[in-house]
PDB file of N, CA and C in Angstrom:
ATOM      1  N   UNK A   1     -20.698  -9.378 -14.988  1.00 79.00           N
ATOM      2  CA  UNK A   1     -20.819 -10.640 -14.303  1.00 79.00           C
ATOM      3  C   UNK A   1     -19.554 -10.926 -13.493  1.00 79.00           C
ATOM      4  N   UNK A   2     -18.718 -10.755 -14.141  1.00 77.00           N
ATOM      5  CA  UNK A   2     -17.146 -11.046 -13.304  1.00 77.00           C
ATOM      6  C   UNK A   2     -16.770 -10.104 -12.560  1.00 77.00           C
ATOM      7  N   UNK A   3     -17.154  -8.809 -12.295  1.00 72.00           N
ATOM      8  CA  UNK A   3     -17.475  -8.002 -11.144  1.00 72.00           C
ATOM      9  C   UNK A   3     -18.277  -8.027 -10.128  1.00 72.00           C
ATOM     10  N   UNK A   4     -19.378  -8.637 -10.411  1.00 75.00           N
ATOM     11  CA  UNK A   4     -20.282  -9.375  -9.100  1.00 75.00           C
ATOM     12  C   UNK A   4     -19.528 -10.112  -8.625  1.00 75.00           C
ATOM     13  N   UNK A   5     -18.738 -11.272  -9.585  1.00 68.00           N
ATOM     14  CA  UNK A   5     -18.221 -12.048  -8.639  1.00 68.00           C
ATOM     15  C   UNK A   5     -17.099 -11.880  -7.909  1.00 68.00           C
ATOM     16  N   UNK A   6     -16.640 -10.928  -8.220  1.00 69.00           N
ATOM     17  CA  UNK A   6     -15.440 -10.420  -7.481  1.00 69.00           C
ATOM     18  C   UNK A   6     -15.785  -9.569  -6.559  1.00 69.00           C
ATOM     19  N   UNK A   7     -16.902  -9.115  -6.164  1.00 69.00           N
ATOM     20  CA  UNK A   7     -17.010  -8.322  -5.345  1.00 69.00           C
ATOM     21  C   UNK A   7     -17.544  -9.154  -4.297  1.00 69.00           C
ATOM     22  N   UNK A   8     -18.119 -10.216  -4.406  1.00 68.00           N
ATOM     23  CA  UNK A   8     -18.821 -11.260  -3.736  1.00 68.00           C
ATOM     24  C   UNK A   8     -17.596 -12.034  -2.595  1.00 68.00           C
ATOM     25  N   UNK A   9     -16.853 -12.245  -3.757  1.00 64.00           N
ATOM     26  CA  UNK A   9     -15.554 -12.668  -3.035  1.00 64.00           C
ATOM     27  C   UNK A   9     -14.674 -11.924  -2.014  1.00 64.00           C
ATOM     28  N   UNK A  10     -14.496 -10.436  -2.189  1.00 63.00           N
ATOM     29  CA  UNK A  10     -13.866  -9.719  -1.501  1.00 63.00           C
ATOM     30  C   UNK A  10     -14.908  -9.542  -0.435  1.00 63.00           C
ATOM     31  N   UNK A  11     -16.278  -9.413  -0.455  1.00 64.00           N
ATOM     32  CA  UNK A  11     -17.143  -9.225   1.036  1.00 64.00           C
ATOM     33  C   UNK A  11     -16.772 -10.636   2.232  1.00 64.00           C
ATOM     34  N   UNK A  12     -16.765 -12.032   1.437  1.00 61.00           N
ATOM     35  CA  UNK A  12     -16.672 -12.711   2.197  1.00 61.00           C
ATOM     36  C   UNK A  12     -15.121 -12.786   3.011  1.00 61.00           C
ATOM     37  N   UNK A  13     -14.306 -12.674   2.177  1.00 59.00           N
ATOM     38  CA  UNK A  13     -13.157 -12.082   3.140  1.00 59.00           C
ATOM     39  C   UNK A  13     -13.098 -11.115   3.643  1.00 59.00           C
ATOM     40  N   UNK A  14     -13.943 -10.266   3.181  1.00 59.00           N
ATOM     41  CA  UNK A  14     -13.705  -8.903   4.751  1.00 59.00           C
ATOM     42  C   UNK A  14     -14.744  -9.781   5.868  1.00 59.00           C
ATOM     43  N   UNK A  15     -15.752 -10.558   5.824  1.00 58.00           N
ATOM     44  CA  UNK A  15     -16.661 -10.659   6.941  1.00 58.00           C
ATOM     45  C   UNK A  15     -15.338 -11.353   8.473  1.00 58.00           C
ATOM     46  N   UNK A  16     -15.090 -12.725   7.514  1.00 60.00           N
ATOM     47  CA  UNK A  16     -13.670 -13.365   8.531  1.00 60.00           C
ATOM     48  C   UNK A  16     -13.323 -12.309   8.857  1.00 60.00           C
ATOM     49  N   UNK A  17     -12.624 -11.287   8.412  1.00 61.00           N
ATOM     50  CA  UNK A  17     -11.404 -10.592   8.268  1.00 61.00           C
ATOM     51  C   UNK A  17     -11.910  -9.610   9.887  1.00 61.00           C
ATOM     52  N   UNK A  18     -13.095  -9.657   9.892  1.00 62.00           N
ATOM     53  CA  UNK A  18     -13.503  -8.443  10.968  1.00 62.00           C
ATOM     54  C   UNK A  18     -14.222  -9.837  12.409  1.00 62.00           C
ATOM     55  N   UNK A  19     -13.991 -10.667  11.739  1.00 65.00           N
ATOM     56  CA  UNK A  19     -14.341 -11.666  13.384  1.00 65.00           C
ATOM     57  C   UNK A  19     -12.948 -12.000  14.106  1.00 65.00           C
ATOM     58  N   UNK A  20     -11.536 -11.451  13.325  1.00 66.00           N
ATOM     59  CA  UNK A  20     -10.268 -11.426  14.506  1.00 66.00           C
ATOM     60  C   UNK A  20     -10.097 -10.329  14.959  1.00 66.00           C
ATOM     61  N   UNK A  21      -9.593  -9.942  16.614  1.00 64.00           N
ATOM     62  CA  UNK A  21      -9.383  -8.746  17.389  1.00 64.00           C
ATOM     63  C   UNK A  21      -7.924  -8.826  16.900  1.00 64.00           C
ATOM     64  N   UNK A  22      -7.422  -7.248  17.795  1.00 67.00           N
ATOM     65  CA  UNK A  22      -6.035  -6.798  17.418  1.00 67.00           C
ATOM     66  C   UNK A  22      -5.556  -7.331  19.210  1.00 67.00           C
ATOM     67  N   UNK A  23      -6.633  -7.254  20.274  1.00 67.00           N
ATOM     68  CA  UNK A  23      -5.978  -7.394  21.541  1.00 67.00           C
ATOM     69  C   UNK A  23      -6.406  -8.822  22.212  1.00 67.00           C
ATOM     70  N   UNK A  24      -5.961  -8.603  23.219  1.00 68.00           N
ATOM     71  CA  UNK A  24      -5.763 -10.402  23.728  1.00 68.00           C
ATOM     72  C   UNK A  24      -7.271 -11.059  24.070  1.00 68.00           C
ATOM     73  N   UNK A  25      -7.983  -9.831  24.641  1.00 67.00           N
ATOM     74  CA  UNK A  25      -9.057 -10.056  25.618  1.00 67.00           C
ATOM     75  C   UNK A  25      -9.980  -8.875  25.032  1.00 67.00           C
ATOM     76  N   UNK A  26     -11.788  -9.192  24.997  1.00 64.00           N
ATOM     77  CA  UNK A  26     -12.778  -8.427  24.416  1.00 64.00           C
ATOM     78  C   UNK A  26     -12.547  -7.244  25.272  1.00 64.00           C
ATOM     79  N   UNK A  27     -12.411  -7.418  26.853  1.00 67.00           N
ATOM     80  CA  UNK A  27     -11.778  -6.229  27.985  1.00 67.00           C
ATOM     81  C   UNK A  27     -10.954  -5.575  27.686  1.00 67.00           C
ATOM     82  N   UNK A  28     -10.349  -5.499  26.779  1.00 71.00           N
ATOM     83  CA  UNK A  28      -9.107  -4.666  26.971  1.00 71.00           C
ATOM     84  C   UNK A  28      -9.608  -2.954  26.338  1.00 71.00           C
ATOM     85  N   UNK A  29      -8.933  -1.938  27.091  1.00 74.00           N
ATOM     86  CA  UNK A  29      -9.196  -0.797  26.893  1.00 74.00           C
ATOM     87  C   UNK A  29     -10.191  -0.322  28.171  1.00 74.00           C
ATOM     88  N   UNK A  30     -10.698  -1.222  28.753  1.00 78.00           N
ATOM     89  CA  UNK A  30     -11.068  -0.725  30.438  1.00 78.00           C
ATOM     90  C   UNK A  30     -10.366  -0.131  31.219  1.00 78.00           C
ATOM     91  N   UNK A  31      -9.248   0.459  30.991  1.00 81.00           N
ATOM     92  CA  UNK A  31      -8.295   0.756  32.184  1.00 81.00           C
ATOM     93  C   UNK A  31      -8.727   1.476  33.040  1.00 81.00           C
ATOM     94  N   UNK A  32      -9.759   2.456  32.509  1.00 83.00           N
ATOM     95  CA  UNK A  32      -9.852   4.161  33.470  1.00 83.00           C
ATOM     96  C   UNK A  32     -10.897   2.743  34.720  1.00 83.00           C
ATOM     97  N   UNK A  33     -11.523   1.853  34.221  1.00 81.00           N
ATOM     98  CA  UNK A  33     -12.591   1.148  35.095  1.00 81.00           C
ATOM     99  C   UNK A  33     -11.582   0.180  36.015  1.00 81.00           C
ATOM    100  N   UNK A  34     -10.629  -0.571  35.062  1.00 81.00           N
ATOM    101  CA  UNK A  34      -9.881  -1.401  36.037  1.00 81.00           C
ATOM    102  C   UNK A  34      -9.114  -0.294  37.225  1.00 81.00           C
ATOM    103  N   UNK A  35      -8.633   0.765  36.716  1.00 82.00           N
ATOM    104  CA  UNK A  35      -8.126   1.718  37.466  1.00 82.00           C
ATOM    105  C   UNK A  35      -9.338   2.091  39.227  1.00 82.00           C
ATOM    106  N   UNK A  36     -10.055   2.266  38.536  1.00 82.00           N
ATOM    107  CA  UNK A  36     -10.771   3.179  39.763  1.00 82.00           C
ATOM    108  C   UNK A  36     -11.877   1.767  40.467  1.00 82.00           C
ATOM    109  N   UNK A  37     -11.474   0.757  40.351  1.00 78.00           N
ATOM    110  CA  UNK A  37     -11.660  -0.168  41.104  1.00 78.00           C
ATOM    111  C   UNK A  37     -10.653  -1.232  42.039  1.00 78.00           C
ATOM    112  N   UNK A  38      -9.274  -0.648  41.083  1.00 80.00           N
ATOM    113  CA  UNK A  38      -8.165  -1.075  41.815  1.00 80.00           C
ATOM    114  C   UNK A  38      -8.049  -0.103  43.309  1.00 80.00           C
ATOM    115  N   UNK A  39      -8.375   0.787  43.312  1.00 81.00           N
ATOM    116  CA  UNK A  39      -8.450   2.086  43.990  1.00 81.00           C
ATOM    117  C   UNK A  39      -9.218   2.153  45.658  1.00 81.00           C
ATOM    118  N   UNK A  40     -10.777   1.657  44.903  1.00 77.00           N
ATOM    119  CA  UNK A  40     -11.355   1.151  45.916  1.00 77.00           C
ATOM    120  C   UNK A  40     -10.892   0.747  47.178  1.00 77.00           C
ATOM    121  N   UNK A  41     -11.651   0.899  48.356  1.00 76.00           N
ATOM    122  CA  UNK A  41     -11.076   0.194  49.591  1.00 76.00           C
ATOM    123  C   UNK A  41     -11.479  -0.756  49.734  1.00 76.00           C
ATOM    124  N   UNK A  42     -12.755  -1.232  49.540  1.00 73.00           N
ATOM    125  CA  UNK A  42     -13.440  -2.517  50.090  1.00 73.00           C
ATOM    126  C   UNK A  42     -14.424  -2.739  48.622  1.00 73.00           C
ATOM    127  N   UNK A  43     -14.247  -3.224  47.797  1.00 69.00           N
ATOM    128  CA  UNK A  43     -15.412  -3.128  46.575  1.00 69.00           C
ATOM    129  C   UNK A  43     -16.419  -4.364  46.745  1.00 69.00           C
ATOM    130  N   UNK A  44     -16.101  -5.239  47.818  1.00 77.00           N
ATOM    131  CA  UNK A  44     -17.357  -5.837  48.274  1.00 77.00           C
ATOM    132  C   UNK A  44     -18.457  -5.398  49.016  1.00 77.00           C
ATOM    133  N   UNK A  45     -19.704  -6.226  48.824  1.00 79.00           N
ATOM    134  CA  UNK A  45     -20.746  -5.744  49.635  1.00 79.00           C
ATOM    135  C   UNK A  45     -20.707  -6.642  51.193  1.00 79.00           C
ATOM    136  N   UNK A  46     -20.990  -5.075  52.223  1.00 80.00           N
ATOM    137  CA  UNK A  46     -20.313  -5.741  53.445  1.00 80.00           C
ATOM    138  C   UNK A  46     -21.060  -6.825  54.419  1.00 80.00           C
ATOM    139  N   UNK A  47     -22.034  -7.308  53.257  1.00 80.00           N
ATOM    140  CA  UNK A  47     -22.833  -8.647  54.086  1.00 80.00           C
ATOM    141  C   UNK A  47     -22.197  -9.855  53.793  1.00 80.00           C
ATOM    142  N   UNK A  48     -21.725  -9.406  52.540  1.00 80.00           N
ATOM    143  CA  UNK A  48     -21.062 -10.983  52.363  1.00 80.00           C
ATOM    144  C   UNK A  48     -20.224 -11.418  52.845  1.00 80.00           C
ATOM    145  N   UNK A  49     -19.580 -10.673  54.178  1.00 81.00           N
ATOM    146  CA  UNK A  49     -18.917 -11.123  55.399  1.00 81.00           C
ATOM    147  C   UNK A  49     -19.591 -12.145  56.514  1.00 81.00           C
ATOM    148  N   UNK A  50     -20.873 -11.277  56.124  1.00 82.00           N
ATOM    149  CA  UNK A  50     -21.408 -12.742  57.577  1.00 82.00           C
ATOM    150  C   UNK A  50     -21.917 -13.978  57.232  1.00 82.00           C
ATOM    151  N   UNK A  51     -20.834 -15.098  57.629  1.00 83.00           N
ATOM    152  CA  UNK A  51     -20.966 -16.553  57.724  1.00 83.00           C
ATOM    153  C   UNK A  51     -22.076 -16.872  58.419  1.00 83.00           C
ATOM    154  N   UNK A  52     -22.907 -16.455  59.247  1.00 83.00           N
ATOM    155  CA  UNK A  52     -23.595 -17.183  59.946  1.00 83.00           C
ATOM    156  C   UNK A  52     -25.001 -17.041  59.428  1.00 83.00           C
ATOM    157  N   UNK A  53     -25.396 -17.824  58.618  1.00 78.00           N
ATOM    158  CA  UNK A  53     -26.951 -17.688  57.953  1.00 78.00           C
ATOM    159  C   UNK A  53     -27.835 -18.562  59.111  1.00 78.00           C
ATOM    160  N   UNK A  54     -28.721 -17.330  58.714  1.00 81.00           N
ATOM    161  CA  UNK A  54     -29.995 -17.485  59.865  1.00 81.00           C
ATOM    162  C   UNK A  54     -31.091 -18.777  59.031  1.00 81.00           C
ATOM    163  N   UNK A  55     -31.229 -19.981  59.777  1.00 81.00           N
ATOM    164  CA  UNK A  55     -32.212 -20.804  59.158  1.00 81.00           C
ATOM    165  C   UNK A  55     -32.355 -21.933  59.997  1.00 81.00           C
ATOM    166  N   UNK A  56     -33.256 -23.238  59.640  1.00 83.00           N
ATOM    167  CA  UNK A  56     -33.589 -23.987  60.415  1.00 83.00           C
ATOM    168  C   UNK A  56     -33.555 -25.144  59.948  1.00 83.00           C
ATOM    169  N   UNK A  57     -32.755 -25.976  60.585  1.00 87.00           N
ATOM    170  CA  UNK A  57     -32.393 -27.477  59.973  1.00 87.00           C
ATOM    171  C   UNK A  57     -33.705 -28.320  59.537  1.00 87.00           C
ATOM    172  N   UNK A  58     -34.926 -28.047  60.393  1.00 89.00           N
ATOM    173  CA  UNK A  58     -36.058 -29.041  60.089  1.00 89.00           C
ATOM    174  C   UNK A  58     -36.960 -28.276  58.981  1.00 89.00           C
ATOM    175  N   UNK A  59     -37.155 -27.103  59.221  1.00 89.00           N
ATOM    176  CA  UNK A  59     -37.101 -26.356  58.195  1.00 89.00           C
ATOM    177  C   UNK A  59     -36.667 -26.403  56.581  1.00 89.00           C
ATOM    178  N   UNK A  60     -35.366 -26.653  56.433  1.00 89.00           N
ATOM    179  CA  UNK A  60     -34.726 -26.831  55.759  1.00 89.00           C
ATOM    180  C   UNK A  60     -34.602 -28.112  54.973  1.00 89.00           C
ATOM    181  N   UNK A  61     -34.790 -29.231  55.754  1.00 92.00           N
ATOM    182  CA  UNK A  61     -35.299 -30.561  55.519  1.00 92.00           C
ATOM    183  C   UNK A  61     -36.524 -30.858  54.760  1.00 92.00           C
ATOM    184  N   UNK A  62     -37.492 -30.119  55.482  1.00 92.00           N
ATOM    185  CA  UNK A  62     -39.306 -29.636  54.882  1.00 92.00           C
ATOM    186  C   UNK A  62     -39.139 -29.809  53.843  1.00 92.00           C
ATOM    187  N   UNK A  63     -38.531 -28.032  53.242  1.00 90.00           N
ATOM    188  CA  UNK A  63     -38.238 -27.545  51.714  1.00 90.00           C
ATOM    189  C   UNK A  63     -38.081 -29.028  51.009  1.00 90.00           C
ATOM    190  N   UNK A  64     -36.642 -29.460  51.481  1.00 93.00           N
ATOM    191  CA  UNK A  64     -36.095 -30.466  50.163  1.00 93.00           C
ATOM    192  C   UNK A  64     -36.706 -31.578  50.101  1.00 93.00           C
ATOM    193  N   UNK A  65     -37.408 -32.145  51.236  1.00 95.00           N
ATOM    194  CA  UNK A  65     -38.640 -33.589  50.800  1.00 95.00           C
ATOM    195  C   UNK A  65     -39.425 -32.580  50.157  1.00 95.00           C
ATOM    196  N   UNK A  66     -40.384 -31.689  49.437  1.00 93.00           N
ATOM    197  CA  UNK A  66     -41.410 -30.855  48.785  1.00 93.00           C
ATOM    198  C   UNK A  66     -40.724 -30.791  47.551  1.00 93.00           C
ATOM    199  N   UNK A  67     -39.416 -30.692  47.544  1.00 93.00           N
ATOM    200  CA  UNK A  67     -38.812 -30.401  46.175  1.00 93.00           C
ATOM    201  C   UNK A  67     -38.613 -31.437  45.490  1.00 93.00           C
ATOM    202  N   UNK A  68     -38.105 -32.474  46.511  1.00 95.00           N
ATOM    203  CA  UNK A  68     -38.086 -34.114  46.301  1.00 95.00           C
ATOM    204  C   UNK A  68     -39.422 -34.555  45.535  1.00 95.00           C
ATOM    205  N   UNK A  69     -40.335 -34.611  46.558  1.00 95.00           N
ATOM    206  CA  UNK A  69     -41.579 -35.564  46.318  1.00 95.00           C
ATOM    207  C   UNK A  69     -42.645 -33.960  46.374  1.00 95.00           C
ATOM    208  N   UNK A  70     -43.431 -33.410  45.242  1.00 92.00           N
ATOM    209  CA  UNK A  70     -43.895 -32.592  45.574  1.00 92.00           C
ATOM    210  C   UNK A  70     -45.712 -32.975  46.259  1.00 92.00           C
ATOM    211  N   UNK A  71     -46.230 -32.012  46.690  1.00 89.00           N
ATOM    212  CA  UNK A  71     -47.687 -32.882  47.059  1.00 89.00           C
ATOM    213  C   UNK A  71     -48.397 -32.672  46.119  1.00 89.00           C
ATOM    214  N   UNK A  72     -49.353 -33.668  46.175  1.00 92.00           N
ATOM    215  CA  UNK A  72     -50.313 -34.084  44.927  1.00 92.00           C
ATOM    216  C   UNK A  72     -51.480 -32.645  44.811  1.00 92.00           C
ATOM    217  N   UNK A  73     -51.676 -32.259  43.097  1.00 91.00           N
ATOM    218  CA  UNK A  73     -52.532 -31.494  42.984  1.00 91.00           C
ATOM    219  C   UNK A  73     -53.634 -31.052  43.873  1.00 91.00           C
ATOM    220  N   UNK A  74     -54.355 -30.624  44.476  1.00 92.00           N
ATOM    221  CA  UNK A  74     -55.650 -30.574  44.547  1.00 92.00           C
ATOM    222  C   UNK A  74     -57.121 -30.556  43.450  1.00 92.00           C
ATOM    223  N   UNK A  75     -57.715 -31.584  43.867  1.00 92.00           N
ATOM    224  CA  UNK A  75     -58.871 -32.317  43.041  1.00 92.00           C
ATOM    225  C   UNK A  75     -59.607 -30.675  42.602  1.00 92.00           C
ATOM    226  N   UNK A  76     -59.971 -31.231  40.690  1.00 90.00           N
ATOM    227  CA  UNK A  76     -60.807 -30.033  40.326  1.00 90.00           C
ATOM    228  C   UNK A  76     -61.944 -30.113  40.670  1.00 90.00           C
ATOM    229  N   UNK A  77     -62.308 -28.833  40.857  1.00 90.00           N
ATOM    230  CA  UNK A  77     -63.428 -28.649  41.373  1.00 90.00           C
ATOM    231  C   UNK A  77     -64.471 -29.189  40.459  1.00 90.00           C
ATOM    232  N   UNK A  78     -65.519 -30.069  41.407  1.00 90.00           N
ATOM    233  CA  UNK A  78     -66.655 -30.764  40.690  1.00 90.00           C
ATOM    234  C   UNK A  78     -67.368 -29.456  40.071  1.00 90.00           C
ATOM    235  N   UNK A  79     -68.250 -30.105  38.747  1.00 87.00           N
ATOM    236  CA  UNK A  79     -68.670 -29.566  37.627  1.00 87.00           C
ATOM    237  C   UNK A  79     -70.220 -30.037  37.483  1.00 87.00           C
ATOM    238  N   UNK A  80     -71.166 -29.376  37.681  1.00 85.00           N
ATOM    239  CA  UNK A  80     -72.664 -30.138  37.898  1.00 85.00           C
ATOM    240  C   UNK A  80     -72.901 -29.705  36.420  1.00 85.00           C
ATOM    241  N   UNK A  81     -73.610 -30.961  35.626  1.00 81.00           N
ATOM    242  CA  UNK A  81     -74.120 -30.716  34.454  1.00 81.00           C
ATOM    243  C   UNK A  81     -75.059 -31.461  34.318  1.00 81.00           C
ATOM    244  N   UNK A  82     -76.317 -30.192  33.624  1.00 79.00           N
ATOM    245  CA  UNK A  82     -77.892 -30.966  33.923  1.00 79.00           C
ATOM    246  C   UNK A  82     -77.965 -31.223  32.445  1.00 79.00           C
ATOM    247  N   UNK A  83     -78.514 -32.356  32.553  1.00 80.00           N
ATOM    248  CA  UNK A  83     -79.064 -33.243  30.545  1.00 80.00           C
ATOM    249  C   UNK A  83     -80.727 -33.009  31.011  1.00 80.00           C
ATOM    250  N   UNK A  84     -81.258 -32.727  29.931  1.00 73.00           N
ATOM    251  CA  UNK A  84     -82.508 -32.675  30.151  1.00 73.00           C
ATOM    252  C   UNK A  84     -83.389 -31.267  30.231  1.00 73.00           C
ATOM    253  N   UNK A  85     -84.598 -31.151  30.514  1.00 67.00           N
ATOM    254  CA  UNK A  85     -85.371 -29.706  30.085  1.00 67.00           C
ATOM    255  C   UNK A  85     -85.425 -29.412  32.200  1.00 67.00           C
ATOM    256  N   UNK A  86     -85.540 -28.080  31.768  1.00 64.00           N
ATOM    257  CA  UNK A  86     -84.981 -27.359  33.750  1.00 64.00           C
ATOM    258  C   UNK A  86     -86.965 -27.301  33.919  1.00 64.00           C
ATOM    259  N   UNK A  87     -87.957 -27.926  33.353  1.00 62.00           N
ATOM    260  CA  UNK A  87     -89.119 -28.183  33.839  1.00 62.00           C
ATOM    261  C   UNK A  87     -89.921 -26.878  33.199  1.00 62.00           C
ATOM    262  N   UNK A  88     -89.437 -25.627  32.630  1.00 64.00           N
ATOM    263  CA  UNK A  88     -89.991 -24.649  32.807  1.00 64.00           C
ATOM    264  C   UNK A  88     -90.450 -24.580  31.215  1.00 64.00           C
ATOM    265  N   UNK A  89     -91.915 -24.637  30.691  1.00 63.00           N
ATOM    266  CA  UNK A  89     -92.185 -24.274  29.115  1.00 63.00           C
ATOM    267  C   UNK A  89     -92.347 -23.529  28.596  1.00 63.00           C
ATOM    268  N   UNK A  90     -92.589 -22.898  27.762  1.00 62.00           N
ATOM    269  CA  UNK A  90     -92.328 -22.060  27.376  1.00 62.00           C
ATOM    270  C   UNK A  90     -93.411 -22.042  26.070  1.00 62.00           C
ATOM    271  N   UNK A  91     -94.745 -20.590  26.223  1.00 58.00           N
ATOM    272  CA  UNK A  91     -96.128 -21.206  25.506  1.00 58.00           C
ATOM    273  C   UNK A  91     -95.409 -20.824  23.952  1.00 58.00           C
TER     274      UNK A  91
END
C-alpha cells in the first residue's frame, strides 16, 4: 500500500517536471531552417509587391450593404395537399 502511494507521488512530479523546457523558445534548435532562410534573396512572394488592387468602389459598396442587411429568403415552394378520396373506387 505505501508503495502505491509512493509511486503515485513520484509520477505526479515527473508529469510537472516534463511541462518545463531547458530553452527559451519551443523554436529553438531550427538553426539549419533559420539558416537557409536567412540566406534567401527575396523569401517573399513577388505579388505581394503590388499595391494596386484591382476592384470597384460601387461594387464594393454592393458587397457590404448584402453583408449589412442580407436579402430576404426566397418563399418555399407551395405544397398542394389533397384531403379527401382522388374519385377513383376501387370494386
Amino acid at each position: 500500500m505505501i508503495l502505491i502511494l509512493g509511486a503515485s507521488l513520484l509520477s505526479g512530479c515527473a508529469a510537472d517536471y516534463l511541462n518545463h523546457y531547458d530553452t527559451v523558445t519551443l523554436a529553438a534548435g531550427d538553426t539549419q531552417k533559420f539558416n537557409s532562410m536567412l540566406q534567401t534573396v527575396d523569401p517573399l512572394n513577388p505579388a505581394s509587391r503590388n499595391t494596386h488592387i484591382e476592384g470597384d468602389g460601387t461594387r464594393a459598396a454592393l458587397v457590404a450593404h448584402n453583408y449589412k442587411f442580407p436579402p430576404p429568403p426566397p418563399p418555399p415552394p407551395a405544397i398542394t395537399v389533397n384531403v379527401g378520396g382522388s374519385g377513383v373506387t376501387t370494386p
